[in-house]
Amino acid sequence: MRILLSNDDGILAPGLAALRAAVADLGEISIVAPDSPQSAAGHAITLKHPLTVQRVGLGAPEKFWGISVDGRPADCVRLAIRELLDKPPELVLSGINAGQNVGINVFYSGTVAAAAEAAMFNIPAVAFSAATTGGEIDFERAASGCRKVLDRLLAGGLSPGDLINVNVPALAGGEPKGVQVVRQSTAGLEDVYRRRVDGDGGESYRLGDVYKFLPGEADCDVAALADGYITVTPLQVDMTRGDRLKTLKRIMGQ
Ligand code: MN
């Protein structure tokens, strides 16, 4: 199986290395990833400058690791599929992100965007993220959880366009309680902007690093992950709200 790996934390991120090690035996692995951290890039793509690609080697003697792109996660996957790879991948994996990507954060997440880009090409894709309570993330342990989920997904059969969002809970408190397939929460974020006024009267706002979700439904990814479960959520590129189509058609006289 031809597998493309990408992420949003950058080509040298430890989460990507852990993911590569965890899936190395599954086939022919290629890495195309941003040359710098791109967290919260969402599904942005680069229009204003040409994308520079570089072959990245690691170790001594140096071994080819992957191709870096000075763009966004979606750029990496798009460029890889269109130009950089000899043959299109059969599976795209993104991550493992340093930090959870559940609830409405899937919209901000570059990790999810990299996977979503593949889904737009009808290539099955899985995004992996590891939650943290603030300490260092044990990516090796997180990767073993990701691999277990991936094995089940592959055994069950992934379909073209499948876009699966997987989150591993913070492991400081012990092993995950299990795996839960859950909806994406729509709970809002209780984040805070820090206002600053300079001596010359300039005003700025900085988003603080501490944010939490407002209370939401219990049967969703946010709650299950906080409860210590690995969460698995099927997402889709089609953002149409199907239950509103009929009403809107009526309103528009269609
Ligand atoms: Mn990230």
Short mmCIF file of C-alpha atoms and ligand atoms in Angstrom, two decimals:
data_model
loop_
_atom_site.label_atom_id
_atom_site.label_comp_id
_atom_site.label_asym_id
_atom_site.label_seq_id
_atom_site.Cartn_x
_atom_site.Cartn_y
_atom_site.Cartn_z
CA MET A 1 0.00 0.00 0.00
CA ARG A 2 1.27 3.47 -0.90
CA ILE A 3 0.86 5.72 2.14
CA LEU A 4 1.47 9.46 2.26
CA LEU A 5 2.16 11.02 5.64
CA SER A 6 1.78 14.70 6.42
CA ASN A 7 1.06 16.91 9.41
CA ASP A 8 0.80 20.50 10.55
CA ASP A 9 3.56 20.55 13.15
CA GLY A 10 6.30 20.42 10.53
CA ILE A 11 8.37 17.74 8.84
CA LEU A 12 10.70 17.32 11.83
CA ALA A 13 7.95 17.06 14.45
CA PRO A 14 8.24 14.08 16.82
CA GLY A 15 4.60 13.14 16.24
CA LEU A 16 5.28 12.56 12.55
CA ALA A 17 8.33 10.43 13.32
CA ALA A 18 6.29 8.34 15.77
CA LEU A 19 3.53 7.87 13.20
CA ARG A 20 6.03 6.85 10.55
CA ALA A 21 7.59 4.28 12.86
CA ALA A 22 4.17 2.92 13.78
CA VAL A 23 3.03 2.34 10.18
CA ALA A 24 6.37 1.57 8.50
CA ASP A 25 5.48 -2.09 7.91
CA LEU A 26 2.21 -1.27 6.11
CA GLY A 27 3.78 -0.40 2.79
CA GLU A 28 5.62 2.22 0.84
CA ILE A 29 5.71 5.36 2.98
CA SER A 30 6.22 8.89 1.63
CA ILE A 31 6.41 12.04 3.70
CA VAL A 32 5.47 15.48 2.39
CA ALA A 33 5.01 17.99 5.19
CA PRO A 34 5.36 21.70 5.98
CA ASP A 35 8.86 23.04 6.58
CA SER A 36 7.63 24.97 9.64
CA PRO A 37 4.89 24.60 12.27
CA GLN A 38 1.46 25.29 10.77
CA SER A 39 -0.90 24.58 13.64
CA ALA A 40 -4.29 26.27 13.28
CA ALA A 41 -3.62 26.85 9.57
CA GLY A 42 -6.98 25.26 8.90
CA HIS A 43 -7.60 24.48 5.26
CA ALA A 44 -5.58 27.43 3.96
CA ILE A 45 -3.61 27.06 0.75
CA THR A 46 -0.82 29.25 -0.59
CA LEU A 47 -1.58 31.53 -3.51
CA LYS A 48 0.86 34.40 -3.15
CA HIS A 49 4.22 32.72 -3.45
CA PRO A 50 5.58 29.69 -5.27
CA LEU A 51 5.91 26.63 -3.04
CA THR A 52 9.53 25.74 -2.43
CA VAL A 53 10.17 22.02 -1.96
CA GLN A 54 13.27 20.51 -0.37
CA ARG A 55 14.48 16.98 0.10
CA VAL A 56 15.02 16.47 3.82
CA GLY A 57 17.55 13.94 5.11
CA LEU A 58 18.04 12.72 8.65
CA GLY A 59 20.78 10.95 10.61
CA ALA A 60 24.40 10.10 9.88
CA PRO A 61 24.89 8.77 7.31
CA GLU A 62 22.04 10.88 6.08
CA LYS A 63 18.95 9.02 4.93
CA PHE A 64 16.14 10.51 2.88
CA TRP A 65 13.25 11.35 5.20
CA GLY A 66 10.77 13.28 3.10
CA ILE A 67 9.97 16.43 1.19
CA SER A 68 9.33 19.71 2.95
CA VAL A 69 7.10 22.41 1.49
CA ASP A 70 7.07 26.05 2.58
CA GLY A 71 3.30 26.05 2.61
CA ARG A 72 0.28 24.89 4.53
CA PRO A 73 -0.70 21.31 5.32
CA ALA A 74 -3.33 21.29 2.55
CA ASP A 75 -0.67 22.57 0.10
CA CYS A 76 1.57 19.64 1.03
CA VAL A 77 -1.01 16.96 0.37
CA ARG A 78 -2.32 18.64 -2.77
CA LEU A 79 1.15 19.14 -4.21
CA ALA A 80 2.22 15.62 -3.25
CA ILE A 81 -0.75 14.04 -5.02
CA ARG A 82 -0.61 16.31 -8.06
CA GLU A 83 3.13 16.62 -8.60
CA LEU A 84 5.59 15.14 -6.13
CA LEU A 85 4.64 11.47 -5.94
CA ASP A 86 5.13 9.08 -8.84
CA LYS A 87 1.77 7.46 -8.13
CA PRO A 88 -1.11 8.79 -6.04
CA PRO A 89 -1.20 7.40 -2.50
CA GLU A 90 -3.82 4.83 -1.54
CA LEU A 91 -4.02 6.17 2.01
CA VAL A 92 -3.10 9.51 3.58
CA LEU A 93 -2.32 9.79 7.28
CA SER A 94 -1.87 13.12 9.07
CA GLY A 95 -0.25 13.70 12.45
CA ILE A 96 0.30 12.77 15.08
CA ASN A 97 -0.59 16.28 16.13
CA ALA A 98 0.75 17.69 19.38
CA GLY A 99 -2.60 18.48 20.94
CA GLN A 100 -6.17 17.36 20.52
CA ASN A 101 -8.32 18.21 17.50
CA VAL A 102 -11.88 17.64 18.60
CA GLY A 103 -15.11 19.64 18.44
CA ILE A 104 -15.04 22.83 16.42
CA ASN A 105 -11.24 22.72 16.44
CA VAL A 106 -11.49 20.45 13.41
CA PHE A 107 -12.15 23.66 11.45
CA TYR A 108 -8.94 25.32 12.66
CA SER A 109 -6.82 22.20 12.53
CA GLY A 110 -4.13 21.88 9.87
CA THR A 111 -3.83 18.21 10.83
CA VAL A 112 -7.44 17.54 9.87
CA ALA A 113 -7.09 19.77 6.78
CA ALA A 114 -4.22 17.67 5.43
CA ALA A 115 -6.43 14.59 5.69
CA ALA A 116 -9.45 16.43 4.29
CA GLU A 117 -7.40 17.47 1.25
CA ALA A 118 -6.80 13.80 0.48
CA ALA A 119 -10.50 13.05 0.93
CA MET A 120 -11.19 15.68 -1.74
CA PHE A 121 -9.15 13.50 -4.10
CA ASN A 122 -11.23 10.49 -3.04
CA ILE A 123 -8.30 9.03 -1.19
CA PRO A 124 -9.13 7.61 2.26
CA ALA A 125 -7.49 9.66 4.99
CA VAL A 126 -7.07 9.55 8.74
CA ALA A 127 -6.02 12.44 10.99
CA PHE A 128 -4.34 11.57 14.29
CA SER A 129 -3.96 13.90 17.27
CA ALA A 130 -2.72 13.34 20.81
CA ALA A 131 -4.23 15.26 23.70
CA THR A 132 -2.02 16.64 26.42
CA THR A 133 -2.64 17.98 29.87
CA GLY A 134 0.30 20.30 29.43
CA GLY A 135 3.26 17.95 29.85
CA GLU A 136 5.32 16.31 27.14
CA ILE A 137 3.43 13.98 24.87
CA ASP A 138 4.55 10.36 24.76
CA PHE A 139 4.18 10.04 21.00
CA GLU A 140 5.39 6.45 20.96
CA ARG A 141 2.53 5.37 23.21
CA ALA A 142 0.08 7.59 21.37
CA ALA A 143 1.25 6.03 18.10
CA SER A 144 0.54 2.53 19.32
CA GLY A 145 -3.05 3.60 20.04
CA CYS A 146 -3.26 5.17 16.58
CA ARG A 147 -1.98 1.98 14.97
CA LYS A 148 -4.58 -0.14 16.74
CA VAL A 149 -7.34 2.10 15.43
CA LEU A 150 -5.83 2.14 11.94
CA ASP A 151 -5.61 -1.66 11.86
CA ARG A 152 -9.31 -1.89 12.65
CA LEU A 153 -10.16 0.75 10.05
CA LEU A 154 -8.13 -1.08 7.40
CA ALA A 155 -9.61 -4.45 8.34
CA GLY A 156 -13.11 -2.95 8.13
CA GLY A 157 -12.31 -1.40 4.77
CA LEU A 158 -11.76 2.31 4.19
CA SER A 159 -13.62 3.79 1.22
CA PRO A 160 -12.61 6.55 -1.20
CA GLY A 161 -13.27 9.90 0.41
CA ASP A 162 -13.35 8.51 3.95
CA LEU A 163 -12.10 11.15 6.36
CA ILE A 164 -11.60 9.84 9.87
CA ASN A 165 -10.57 11.98 12.82
CA VAL A 166 -8.80 10.08 15.60
CA ASN A 167 -7.78 11.56 18.94
CA VAL A 168 -5.77 9.83 21.65
CA PRO A 169 -6.39 11.01 25.22
CA ALA A 170 -3.65 12.42 27.43
CA LEU A 171 -1.72 9.35 28.59
CA ALA A 172 -0.21 10.81 31.77
CA GLY A 173 -3.08 9.32 33.76
CA GLY A 174 -2.75 5.83 32.30
CA GLU A 175 -3.81 3.85 29.26
CA PRO A 176 -6.89 4.84 27.21
CA LYS A 177 -10.12 3.33 28.56
CA GLY A 178 -11.01 2.09 25.08
CA VAL A 179 -12.18 3.35 21.72
CA GLN A 180 -15.40 5.28 21.15
CA VAL A 181 -16.90 6.19 17.80
CA VAL A 182 -18.57 9.52 18.45
CA ARG A 183 -19.95 12.63 16.78
CA GLN A 184 -17.99 15.84 16.53
CA SER A 185 -19.11 18.25 19.24
CA THR A 186 -20.30 21.71 18.24
CA ALA A 187 -19.70 23.21 21.70
CA GLY A 188 -18.19 26.69 21.61
CA LEU A 189 -14.79 27.64 22.94
CA GLU A 190 -14.33 29.70 26.05
CA ASP A 191 -11.16 31.40 24.87
CA VAL A 192 -9.76 34.71 25.96
CA TYR A 193 -8.14 37.58 24.09
CA ARG A 194 -5.55 39.58 25.99
CA ARG A 195 -5.85 43.26 25.18
CA ARG A 196 -2.77 45.40 25.15
CA VAL A 197 -2.36 49.11 24.65
CA ASP A 198 1.14 50.35 23.82
CA GLY A 199 2.61 53.61 25.02
CA ASP A 200 1.87 55.17 21.65
CA GLY A 201 -1.78 54.15 21.88
CA GLY A 202 -1.53 51.12 19.56
CA GLU A 203 -4.06 48.48 20.51
CA SER A 204 -3.67 44.73 20.03
CA TYR A 205 -5.37 41.51 21.06
CA ARG A 206 -3.62 38.20 21.59
CA LEU A 207 -5.43 34.91 21.86
CA GLY A 208 -4.41 33.29 25.16
CA ASP A 209 -3.11 29.70 25.19
CA VAL A 210 -5.65 28.57 27.73
CA TYR A 211 -9.05 27.77 26.34
CA LYS A 212 -11.69 25.24 27.12
CA PHE A 213 -14.88 24.02 25.59
CA LEU A 214 -18.22 25.29 26.85
CA PRO A 215 -20.47 22.50 28.12
CA GLY A 216 -21.74 20.44 25.20
CA GLU A 217 -23.47 17.17 24.47
CA ALA A 218 -22.20 14.16 26.40
CA ASP A 219 -22.11 11.75 23.47
CA CYS A 220 -19.45 13.62 21.49
CA ASP A 221 -15.74 13.62 20.81
CA VAL A 222 -14.90 16.38 23.31
CA ALA A 223 -16.51 14.56 26.24
CA ALA A 224 -15.30 11.07 25.31
CA LEU A 225 -11.71 12.25 24.88
CA ALA A 226 -11.77 14.12 28.19
CA ASP A 227 -13.14 10.93 29.73
CA GLY A 228 -10.03 9.03 28.62
CA TYR A 229 -11.22 7.28 25.45
CA ILE A 230 -9.59 7.22 22.03
CA THR A 231 -12.18 8.94 19.86
CA VAL A 232 -12.94 8.06 16.25
CA THR A 233 -15.15 10.46 14.30
CA PRO A 234 -16.09 10.15 10.63
CA LEU A 235 -16.03 13.60 9.02
CA GLN A 236 -17.04 14.66 5.53
CA VAL A 237 -16.00 17.22 2.97
CA ASP A 238 -19.65 17.84 2.05
CA MET A 239 -20.66 20.45 4.62
CA THR A 240 -24.24 20.68 3.33
CA ARG A 241 -26.81 20.61 6.08
CA GLY A 242 -29.10 18.07 4.49
CA ASP A 243 -32.04 18.65 6.81
CA ARG A 244 -32.26 22.32 5.73
CA LEU A 245 -32.17 21.71 1.98
CA LYS A 246 -35.90 21.06 1.67
CA THR A 247 -36.93 24.13 3.67
CA LEU A 248 -34.53 26.41 1.82
CA LYS A 249 -35.73 25.11 -1.52
CA ARG A 250 -39.29 25.92 -0.47
CA ILE A 251 -38.28 29.41 0.71
CA MET A 252 -36.52 30.06 -2.60
CA GLY A 253 -39.49 28.79 -4.56
CA GLN A 254 -37.57 25.94 -6.13
MN MN B 1 -0.34 21.12 15.19
#
